[in-house]
C-alpha cells in the first residue's frame, strides 16, 4: 500500500511514495516485484500514472490519462455522451464571468427546473458541486470557481432517485457490479452542503434488475465503445452516477475509479476474488472471467466524519474502536506511540451486513455508535427510506 493509513498498516507493507508521480510509482513497483498495480485515486489516473506503469511492462488496473478525462473533464464526458447517444442533463460550460448571469437564467427554476446545478469542470473530490434553488448561492459558487480560474459547468436538474453503478471495463467488455445508492449531503434528510459521501447501501431493493441491464446496455457499453472509437480505450473501473428519471436512467457523472462510500458496501458482498477480477481487466482477459458471484443479503456503509467536515476538519484526535471488524480506515494515521488518530475529514467507514436492509442498517449503526472520536458525526438515515419502502421507480 502506498502511502497507506493506520488501517492498512495492519494488513500490508506500506511505502511512502508520491502517488502522483509515474516515475516514483514505477520505481516502487519494480523494487518490490509487483505483478499488478491497482491505482485507487482519481488524481494519479488523470495525471497519467497508469500510462507510466504500463509502459514499464507491469500490469495495471486503471485507465490511461486520455481515458481518465471521463472524470477529469466534465465537458469531455458530455461530449462523449453526446456522441454515444447517452441520456444526460443538458449543460453549458461558462468560462467568462460576463456570460454567467445569462447562463444562470437559462438553467434555473425560471426555466422550470427544481434547482440550479453548478459544477467545477475539473476534479473536485465530490465537493465541487452545488445544487440549490437559491440563485444567489448558485451564482456565488460559480463566481468563486471562475475567480479561481476554473471553468463552470451548468446543468439542468435531473429528478428521481440516484443510483451508483460500478463497472469493470476493458475496451468494449463491461462487467457490472451491484448497484448502490450513496448520500452526498452532510446531514439527515439530505440537508447541508455536499460532501465526498456520507454513506451508502447495496443492492437496491427498489431497482428492478431490468433497469440495471438497461443502464449497462444503453449507457455504459455505448460510452465504452465511443472511447474505443476515439482511441481512448478504457481499462479499469468506470463508475456511472445516474438519476432514474421518468424518461429512464440519465447520467449525472462518470468517475474513472472506485469511489467511496459505495465501494465499501458493494465489495462487502462480492464473493468472486477481487484480485483476480482486477488482474483479468488489466491483462485483457476480462471477457473470459465469467459471471461474478455475490453473497446474499445487503450491506450498509456509514461514514464517521471529523468535527467541522466538510469544512476544514479537526484532526489529530485519538480514535477508540477503530480496530473492530467492519471498520475501514480513510483519514487516519498512527502516532509514534501506536495510537490511531484522525488525519482527514472522512475518518472511518463502518460496514454492516444483514439478510435484509434493516438488519444491515442495525449492524452498521451499532458499529458506528461504538466509535469514540471527539466531535465526530455521522448521518442516521443511510438506507432508511429504502428499508421503509419509500423509494420507487
Short mmCIF file of C-alpha atoms in Angstrom, two decimals, residues 156-353:
data_model
loop_
_atom_site.label_atom_id
_atom_site.label_comp_id
_atom_site.label_asym_id
_atom_site.label_seq_id
_atom_site.Cartn_x
_atom_site.Cartn_y
_atom_site.Cartn_z
CA UNK A 156 -30.32 21.03 -15.90
CA UNK A 157 -31.62 19.33 -12.76
CA UNK A 158 -32.34 15.59 -13.02
CA UNK A 159 -35.18 14.48 -10.80
CA UNK A 160 -35.66 10.95 -9.46
CA UNK A 161 -33.73 8.59 -7.15
CA UNK A 162 -29.97 8.32 -7.72
CA UNK A 163 -28.07 5.13 -8.47
CA UNK A 164 -24.36 4.36 -8.47
CA UNK A 165 -23.20 1.58 -10.77
CA UNK A 166 -19.58 0.42 -10.83
CA UNK A 167 -18.49 -1.47 -13.93
CA UNK A 168 -15.17 -3.21 -14.53
CA UNK A 169 -14.35 -2.32 -18.12
CA UNK A 170 -11.70 -3.36 -20.63
CA UNK A 171 -12.27 -1.86 -24.06
CA UNK A 172 -15.83 -2.81 -25.01
CA UNK A 173 -16.13 -5.56 -22.36
CA UNK A 174 -18.29 -4.40 -19.44
CA UNK A 175 -18.82 -6.36 -16.20
CA UNK A 176 -21.27 -4.56 -13.85
CA UNK A 177 -21.12 -4.84 -10.07
CA UNK A 178 -24.14 -4.44 -7.78
CA UNK A 179 -25.99 -1.12 -7.97
CA UNK A 180 -25.72 1.07 -4.88
CA UNK A 181 -27.00 4.39 -3.63
CA UNK A 182 -24.91 6.97 -1.80
CA UNK A 183 -25.71 10.05 0.26
CA UNK A 184 -23.80 13.22 -0.60
CA UNK A 185 -25.29 15.79 1.78
CA UNK A 186 -23.70 16.05 5.18
CA UNK A 187 -26.94 15.97 7.22
CA UNK A 188 -30.01 13.80 7.67
CA UNK A 189 -32.80 14.19 5.12
CA UNK A 190 -30.24 15.45 2.59
CA UNK A 191 -29.58 18.70 4.43
CA UNK A 192 -26.42 20.79 4.41
CA UNK A 193 -23.58 21.03 1.89
CA UNK A 194 -22.31 18.32 -0.44
CA UNK A 195 -19.53 16.05 0.76
CA UNK A 196 -17.44 13.26 -0.71
CA UNK A 197 -20.17 10.90 0.53
CA UNK A 198 -21.62 10.13 3.98
CA UNK A 199 -22.85 6.60 3.46
CA UNK A 200 -24.24 4.05 1.02
CA UNK A 201 -26.08 0.76 0.73
CA UNK A 202 -26.27 -2.10 -1.76
CA UNK A 203 -28.05 -3.66 -3.51
CA UNK A 204 -31.19 -1.57 -4.15
CA UNK A 205 -34.43 -3.37 -3.27
CA UNK A 206 -36.45 -0.83 -5.25
CA UNK A 207 -34.47 -1.05 -8.53
CA UNK A 208 -35.59 -3.80 -10.94
CA UNK A 209 -32.84 -5.91 -12.49
CA UNK A 210 -34.14 -4.81 -15.87
CA UNK A 211 -33.15 -1.21 -15.11
CA UNK A 212 -29.59 -2.26 -14.23
CA UNK A 213 -29.44 -4.13 -17.54
CA UNK A 214 -30.77 -1.03 -19.29
CA UNK A 215 -28.06 1.13 -17.69
CA UNK A 216 -25.34 -1.26 -18.91
CA UNK A 217 -26.75 -1.67 -22.41
CA UNK A 218 -27.85 1.93 -23.09
CA UNK A 219 -25.22 3.91 -21.15
CA UNK A 220 -22.05 2.11 -20.08
CA UNK A 221 -21.47 -0.04 -23.16
CA UNK A 222 -22.08 2.83 -25.63
CA UNK A 223 -19.70 5.09 -23.70
CA UNK A 224 -17.04 2.36 -23.56
CA UNK A 225 -17.44 1.80 -27.31
CA UNK A 226 -17.20 5.53 -28.02
CA UNK A 227 -13.95 5.76 -26.04
CA UNK A 228 -12.56 2.87 -28.09
CA UNK A 229 -13.65 4.61 -31.30
CA UNK A 230 -11.76 7.75 -30.21
CA UNK A 231 -8.58 5.82 -29.49
CA UNK A 232 -9.09 6.38 -25.74
CA UNK A 233 -9.99 2.80 -24.80
CA UNK A 234 -10.92 2.49 -21.12
CA UNK A 235 -9.41 -0.24 -18.93
CA UNK A 236 -10.25 -0.12 -15.24
CA UNK A 237 -13.26 0.87 -13.17
CA UNK A 238 -15.92 3.04 -14.81
CA UNK A 239 -18.44 4.49 -12.39
CA UNK A 240 -21.78 5.81 -13.60
CA UNK A 241 -23.71 8.11 -11.29
CA UNK A 242 -27.29 8.19 -12.51
CA UNK A 243 -30.74 9.58 -11.85
CA UNK A 244 -33.68 7.30 -12.58
CA UNK A 245 -35.96 9.86 -14.20
CA UNK A 246 -39.46 9.48 -15.58
CA UNK A 247 -37.81 9.15 -19.00
CA UNK A 248 -35.41 6.43 -17.86
CA UNK A 249 -31.86 6.40 -16.47
CA UNK A 250 -29.82 9.56 -17.12
CA UNK A 251 -26.15 10.18 -16.30
CA UNK A 252 -25.24 12.66 -13.58
CA UNK A 253 -21.49 12.00 -13.83
CA UNK A 254 -18.82 9.44 -14.63
CA UNK A 255 -15.81 8.60 -12.48
CA UNK A 256 -12.74 6.65 -13.56
CA UNK A 257 -12.16 4.67 -10.34
CA UNK A 258 -13.76 3.01 -7.34
CA UNK A 259 -15.36 5.66 -5.15
CA UNK A 260 -16.37 5.55 -1.54
CA UNK A 261 -18.63 5.08 0.27
CA UNK A 262 -20.36 2.86 -2.29
CA UNK A 263 -17.29 0.68 -2.86
CA UNK A 264 -17.24 -0.46 0.77
CA UNK A 265 -20.85 -1.65 0.60
CA UNK A 266 -20.58 -3.28 -2.83
CA UNK A 267 -17.31 -5.13 -2.21
CA UNK A 268 -18.54 -6.40 1.16
CA UNK A 269 -20.95 -8.56 -0.84
CA UNK A 270 -18.57 -9.70 -3.60
CA UNK A 271 -17.80 -13.42 -3.37
CA UNK A 272 -15.64 -13.67 -6.50
CA UNK A 273 -11.93 -12.98 -5.83
CA UNK A 274 -11.41 -9.24 -6.31
CA UNK A 275 -7.71 -9.50 -7.15
CA UNK A 276 -8.39 -11.98 -9.95
CA UNK A 277 -11.13 -9.74 -11.36
CA UNK A 278 -8.88 -6.66 -11.43
CA UNK A 279 -6.00 -8.62 -12.94
CA UNK A 280 -8.28 -10.00 -15.67
CA UNK A 281 -9.19 -6.45 -16.67
CA UNK A 282 -5.56 -5.34 -16.55
CA UNK A 283 -4.34 -8.19 -18.75
CA UNK A 284 -7.05 -8.25 -21.39
CA UNK A 285 -8.78 -11.37 -20.03
CA UNK A 286 -11.95 -9.78 -18.63
CA UNK A 287 -14.19 -11.21 -21.38
CA UNK A 288 -13.39 -14.75 -20.23
CA UNK A 289 -13.56 -14.10 -16.47
CA UNK A 290 -17.07 -15.50 -16.06
CA UNK A 291 -20.11 -14.36 -14.13
CA UNK A 292 -19.50 -12.65 -10.79
CA UNK A 293 -20.67 -14.40 -7.62
CA UNK A 294 -22.29 -12.45 -4.79
CA UNK A 295 -23.19 -13.14 -1.16
CA UNK A 296 -26.88 -12.99 -0.33
CA UNK A 297 -28.19 -10.04 1.66
CA UNK A 298 -27.39 -6.35 1.96
CA UNK A 299 -24.55 -4.10 3.08
CA UNK A 300 -24.64 -0.60 4.57
CA UNK A 301 -21.71 1.79 4.88
CA UNK A 302 -21.74 4.72 7.31
CA UNK A 303 -19.04 7.40 7.20
CA UNK A 304 -17.81 8.71 10.54
CA UNK A 305 -16.59 12.24 9.83
CA UNK A 306 -14.40 14.62 11.79
CA UNK A 307 -15.70 17.71 13.53
CA UNK A 308 -16.48 20.54 11.07
CA UNK A 309 -16.38 18.31 7.95
CA UNK A 310 -16.99 19.14 5.06
CA UNK A 311 -15.34 22.36 6.17
CA UNK A 312 -11.76 22.30 7.42
CA UNK A 313 -11.79 19.22 9.68
CA UNK A 314 -10.40 18.92 13.15
CA UNK A 315 -7.54 16.38 13.05
CA UNK A 316 -5.09 14.70 15.41
CA UNK A 317 -7.67 13.33 17.85
CA UNK A 318 -7.32 9.76 19.15
CA UNK A 319 -9.90 7.25 17.90
CA UNK A 320 -11.23 4.44 20.05
CA UNK A 321 -12.87 1.42 18.44
CA UNK A 322 -11.17 1.84 15.07
CA UNK A 323 -9.72 -1.68 15.07
CA UNK A 324 -13.07 -3.51 15.22
CA UNK A 325 -14.13 -5.84 12.40
CA UNK A 326 -16.11 -3.93 9.79
CA UNK A 327 -14.31 -0.63 10.41
CA UNK A 328 -12.39 0.65 7.38
CA UNK A 329 -9.91 3.50 7.64
CA UNK A 330 -9.77 6.59 5.45
CA UNK A 331 -8.49 9.75 7.17
CA UNK A 332 -6.39 8.07 9.88
CA UNK A 333 -2.75 7.93 10.91
CA UNK A 334 -0.80 6.09 13.61
CA UNK A 335 1.20 8.14 16.10
CA UNK A 336 4.66 7.15 17.27
CA UNK A 337 3.10 5.78 20.46
CA UNK A 338 0.87 3.47 18.38
CA UNK A 339 -2.38 5.39 18.89
CA UNK A 340 -4.72 5.77 15.90
CA UNK A 341 -5.63 9.42 15.30
CA UNK A 342 -7.76 11.31 12.79
CA UNK A 343 -5.96 12.87 9.83
CA UNK A 344 -8.76 13.92 7.46
CA UNK A 345 -12.41 14.81 7.08
CA UNK A 346 -13.95 11.41 6.41
CA UNK A 347 -12.15 9.41 9.08
CA UNK A 348 -13.72 5.93 9.04
CA UNK A 349 -16.29 3.89 7.16
CA UNK A 350 -18.16 1.23 9.09
CA UNK A 351 -19.83 -1.60 7.18
CA UNK A 352 -22.68 -3.78 8.37
CA UNK A 353 -24.26 -6.68 6.52
#
